[in-house]
XYZ file of C-alpha atoms in Angstrom:
242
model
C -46.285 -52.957 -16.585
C -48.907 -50.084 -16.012
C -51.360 -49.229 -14.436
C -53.973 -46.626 -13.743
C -55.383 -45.529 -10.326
C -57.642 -47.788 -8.405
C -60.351 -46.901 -6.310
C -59.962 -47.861 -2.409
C -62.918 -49.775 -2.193
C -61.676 -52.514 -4.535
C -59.948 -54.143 -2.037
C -61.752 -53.614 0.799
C -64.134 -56.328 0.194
C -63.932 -60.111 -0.338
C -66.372 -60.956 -3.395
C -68.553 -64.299 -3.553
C -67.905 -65.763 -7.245
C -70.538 -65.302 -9.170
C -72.532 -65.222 -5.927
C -73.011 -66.517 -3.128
C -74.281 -69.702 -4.384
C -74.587 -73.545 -3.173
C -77.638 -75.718 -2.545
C -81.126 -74.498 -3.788
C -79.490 -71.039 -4.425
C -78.028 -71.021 -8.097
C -74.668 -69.117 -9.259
C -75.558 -65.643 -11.159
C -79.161 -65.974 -9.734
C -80.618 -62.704 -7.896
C -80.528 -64.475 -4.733
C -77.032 -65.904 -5.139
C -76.351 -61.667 -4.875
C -78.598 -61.709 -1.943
C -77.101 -64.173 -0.024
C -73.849 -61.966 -0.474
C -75.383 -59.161 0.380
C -76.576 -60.269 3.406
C -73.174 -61.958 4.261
C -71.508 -58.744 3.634
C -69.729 -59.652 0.659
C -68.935 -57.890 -2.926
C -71.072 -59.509 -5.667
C -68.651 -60.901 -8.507
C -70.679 -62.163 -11.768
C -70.651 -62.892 -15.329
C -72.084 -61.286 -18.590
C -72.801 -62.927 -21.774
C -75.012 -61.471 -24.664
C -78.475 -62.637 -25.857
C -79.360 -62.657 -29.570
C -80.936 -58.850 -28.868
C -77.660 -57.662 -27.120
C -79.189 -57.547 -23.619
C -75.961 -58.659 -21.365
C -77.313 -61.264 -19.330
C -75.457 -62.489 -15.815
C -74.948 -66.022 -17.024
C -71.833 -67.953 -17.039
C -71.392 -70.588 -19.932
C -71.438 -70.207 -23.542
C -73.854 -73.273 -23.856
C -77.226 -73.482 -21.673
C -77.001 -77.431 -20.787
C -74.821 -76.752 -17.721
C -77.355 -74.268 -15.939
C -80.555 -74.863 -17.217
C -80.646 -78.196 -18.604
C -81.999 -76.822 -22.103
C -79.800 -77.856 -25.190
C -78.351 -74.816 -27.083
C -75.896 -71.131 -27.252
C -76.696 -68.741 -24.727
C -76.463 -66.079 -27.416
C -78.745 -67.629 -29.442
C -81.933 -66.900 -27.589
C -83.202 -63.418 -26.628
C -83.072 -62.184 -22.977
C -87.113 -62.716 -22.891
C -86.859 -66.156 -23.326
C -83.677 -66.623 -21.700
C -84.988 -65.048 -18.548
C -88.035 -67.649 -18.822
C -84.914 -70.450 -18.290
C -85.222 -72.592 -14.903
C -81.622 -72.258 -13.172
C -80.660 -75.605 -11.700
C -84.346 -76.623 -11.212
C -85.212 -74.133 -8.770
C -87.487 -71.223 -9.299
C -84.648 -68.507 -10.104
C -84.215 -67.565 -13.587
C -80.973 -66.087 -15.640
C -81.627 -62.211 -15.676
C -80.513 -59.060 -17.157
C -77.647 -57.013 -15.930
C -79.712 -53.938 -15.617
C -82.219 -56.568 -13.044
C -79.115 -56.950 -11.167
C -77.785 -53.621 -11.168
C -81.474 -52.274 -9.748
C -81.508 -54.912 -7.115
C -77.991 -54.273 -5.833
C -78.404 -50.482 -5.839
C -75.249 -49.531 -4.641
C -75.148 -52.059 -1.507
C -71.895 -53.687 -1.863
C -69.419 -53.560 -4.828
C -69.764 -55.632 -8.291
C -67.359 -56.944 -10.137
C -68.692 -57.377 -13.910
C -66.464 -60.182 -15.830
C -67.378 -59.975 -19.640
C -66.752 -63.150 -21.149
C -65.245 -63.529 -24.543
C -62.979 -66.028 -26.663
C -60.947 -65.620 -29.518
C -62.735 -63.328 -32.437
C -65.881 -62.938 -30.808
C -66.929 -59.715 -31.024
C -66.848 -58.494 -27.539
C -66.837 -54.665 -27.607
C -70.396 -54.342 -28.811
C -71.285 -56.154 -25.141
C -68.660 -53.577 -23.562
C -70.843 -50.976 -25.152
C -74.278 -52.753 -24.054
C -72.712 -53.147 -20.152
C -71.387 -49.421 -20.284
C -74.322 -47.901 -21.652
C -75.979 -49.695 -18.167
C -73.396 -48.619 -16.455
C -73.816 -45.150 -17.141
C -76.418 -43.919 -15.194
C -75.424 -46.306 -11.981
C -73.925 -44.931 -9.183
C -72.393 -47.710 -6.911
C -69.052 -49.476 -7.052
C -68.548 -51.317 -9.883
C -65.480 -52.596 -11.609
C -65.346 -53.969 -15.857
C -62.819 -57.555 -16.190
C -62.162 -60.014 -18.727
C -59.739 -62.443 -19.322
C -59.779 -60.979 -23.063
C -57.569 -57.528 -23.052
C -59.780 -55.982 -25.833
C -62.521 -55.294 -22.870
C -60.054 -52.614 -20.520
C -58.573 -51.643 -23.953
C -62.374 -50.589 -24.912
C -62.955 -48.831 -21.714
C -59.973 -46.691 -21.152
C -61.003 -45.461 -24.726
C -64.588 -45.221 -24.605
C -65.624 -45.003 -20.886
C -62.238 -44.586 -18.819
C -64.416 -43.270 -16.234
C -65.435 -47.143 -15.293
C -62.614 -48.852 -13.459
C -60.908 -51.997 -15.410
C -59.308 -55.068 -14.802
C -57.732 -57.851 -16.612
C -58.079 -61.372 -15.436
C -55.441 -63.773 -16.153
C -54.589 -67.231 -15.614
C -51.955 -69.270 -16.963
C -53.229 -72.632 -15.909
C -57.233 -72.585 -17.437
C -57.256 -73.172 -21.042
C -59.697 -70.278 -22.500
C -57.390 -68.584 -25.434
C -56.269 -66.241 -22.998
C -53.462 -68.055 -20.887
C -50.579 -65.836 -20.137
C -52.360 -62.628 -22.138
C -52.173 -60.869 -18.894
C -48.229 -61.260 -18.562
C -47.626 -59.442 -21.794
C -46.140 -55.269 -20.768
C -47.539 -54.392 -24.467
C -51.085 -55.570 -23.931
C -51.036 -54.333 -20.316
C -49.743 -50.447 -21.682
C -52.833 -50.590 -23.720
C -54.967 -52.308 -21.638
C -53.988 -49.575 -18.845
C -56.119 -51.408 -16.333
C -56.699 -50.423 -12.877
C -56.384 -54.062 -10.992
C -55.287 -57.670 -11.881
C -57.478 -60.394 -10.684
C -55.113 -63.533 -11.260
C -55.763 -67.138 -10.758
C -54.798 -68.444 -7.541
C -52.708 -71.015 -9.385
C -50.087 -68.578 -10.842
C -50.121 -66.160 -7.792
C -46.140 -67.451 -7.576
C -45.801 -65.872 -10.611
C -42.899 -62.915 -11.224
C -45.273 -60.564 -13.138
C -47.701 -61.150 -10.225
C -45.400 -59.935 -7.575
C -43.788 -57.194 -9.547
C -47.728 -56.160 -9.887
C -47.964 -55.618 -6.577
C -44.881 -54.384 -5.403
C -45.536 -51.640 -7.762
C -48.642 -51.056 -5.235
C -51.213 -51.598 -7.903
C -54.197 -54.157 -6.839
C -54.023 -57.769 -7.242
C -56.929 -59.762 -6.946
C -57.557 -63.587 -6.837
C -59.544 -66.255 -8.051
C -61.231 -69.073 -7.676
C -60.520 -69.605 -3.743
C -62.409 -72.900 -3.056
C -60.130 -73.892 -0.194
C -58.236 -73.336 2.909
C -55.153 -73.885 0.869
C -56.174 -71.457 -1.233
C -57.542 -69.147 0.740
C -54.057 -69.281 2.794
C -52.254 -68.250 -0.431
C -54.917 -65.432 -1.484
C -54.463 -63.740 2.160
C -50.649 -64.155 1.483
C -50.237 -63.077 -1.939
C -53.232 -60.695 -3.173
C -55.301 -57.816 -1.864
C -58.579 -59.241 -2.609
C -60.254 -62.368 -2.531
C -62.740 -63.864 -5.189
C -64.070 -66.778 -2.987
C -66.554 -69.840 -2.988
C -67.678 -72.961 -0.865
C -64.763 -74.199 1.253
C -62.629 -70.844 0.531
C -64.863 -68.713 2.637
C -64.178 -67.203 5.302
């Protein structure tokens, strides 16, 4: 496995999943980053792309979940997206570049790019590091798919990069992250592995290697226990805060 150079502030900071979120205050919303902020907490969120290639910090491929509208995210453009009720309160899906203005530098972000299986995901790399460009806090690239780190140590190496991997959610992606080939070309700064497979080999030899190792979803004391014990970062929620 390799590796490039991490910055130290990447595991200084425990980072609320995609927010810090619960009752009234919606996941991905602006004051789901807020509410981190104020908690002094790392923002970690999620970036799907309308029909107009704006990446927008919203979760799921579908809208039902989040906005109780029928329809693919990517099938509406971010105008009308960002006209969406989240969760029936008065917080609306918004643009990356919306969050990256209200953030501003205050505490970290962790960007997750979603993808699946032949979508074509390095146009929304491009979109997110054209954003990226001209922003000057700590921010970090991820994806579960290894096409997103491989696009950035090509086209903007300059942007740290991390795989995410699980072997125990069923996305396309299981095990990807466990591969030496895709990780030479992936050359990614930091794994952020699912809290599940922390007991795995390749997750230890990760570390012991001294490159970071993050971890995700901690919901619980249980799994907050084995975060603290096994990774250098947490990527915590609900019950698995602090």
């Amino acid at each position: 496995m390799s590796a490039s150079h991490a910055p130290d502030w990447l595991t200084r900071w425990e980072y609320a999943h995609r927010g810090l979120h619960g009752a009234g205050v919606p996941e991905n919303s602006l004051a789901a980053a807020e509410a981190a902020i104020a908690a002094g907490m790392g923002v970690e969120c999620d970036i799907q792309r309308s029909r107009d290639d704006h990446p927008m910090v919203f979760h799921d491929w579908d809208l039902a979940r989040l906005t109780g509208e029928a329809g693919n995210t990517g099938h509406l453009p971010a105008e009308a997206l960002e006209a969406l009720s989240l969760l029936g309160t008065q917080q609306h899906p918004i643009r990356l570049a919306t969050l990256l203005e209200r953030v501003a530098g205050r505490v970290p972000l962790l960007i997750e790019i979603k993808s699946m299986p032949d979508y074509d995901v390095e146009w929304t790399c491009a979109s997110v590091a054209w954003l990226l460009d001209t922003y000057s806090g700590a921010v970090a690239v991820m994806s579960f798919d290894p096409r997103v780190p491989m696009w950035f140590a090509v086209n903007a190496p300059d942007i740290v990069r991390g795989v995410v991997g699980t072997d125990s959610h069923e996305n396309g992606f299981e095990g990807v992250w466990r591969d030496p080939a895709t990780l030479a070309d992936a050359q990614p700064h930091f794994l952020a592995i699912d809290v599940r497979d922390l007991d795995r080999a390749e997750a230890a030899a990760w570390r012991g290697q001294g490159h970071p190792l993050l971890t995700w979803t901690v919901r619980s004391p249980e799994t907050r226990a084995t975060g603290l014990a096994y990774a250098d970062a947490l990527i915590a929620e609900g019950a698995g805060l602090a």
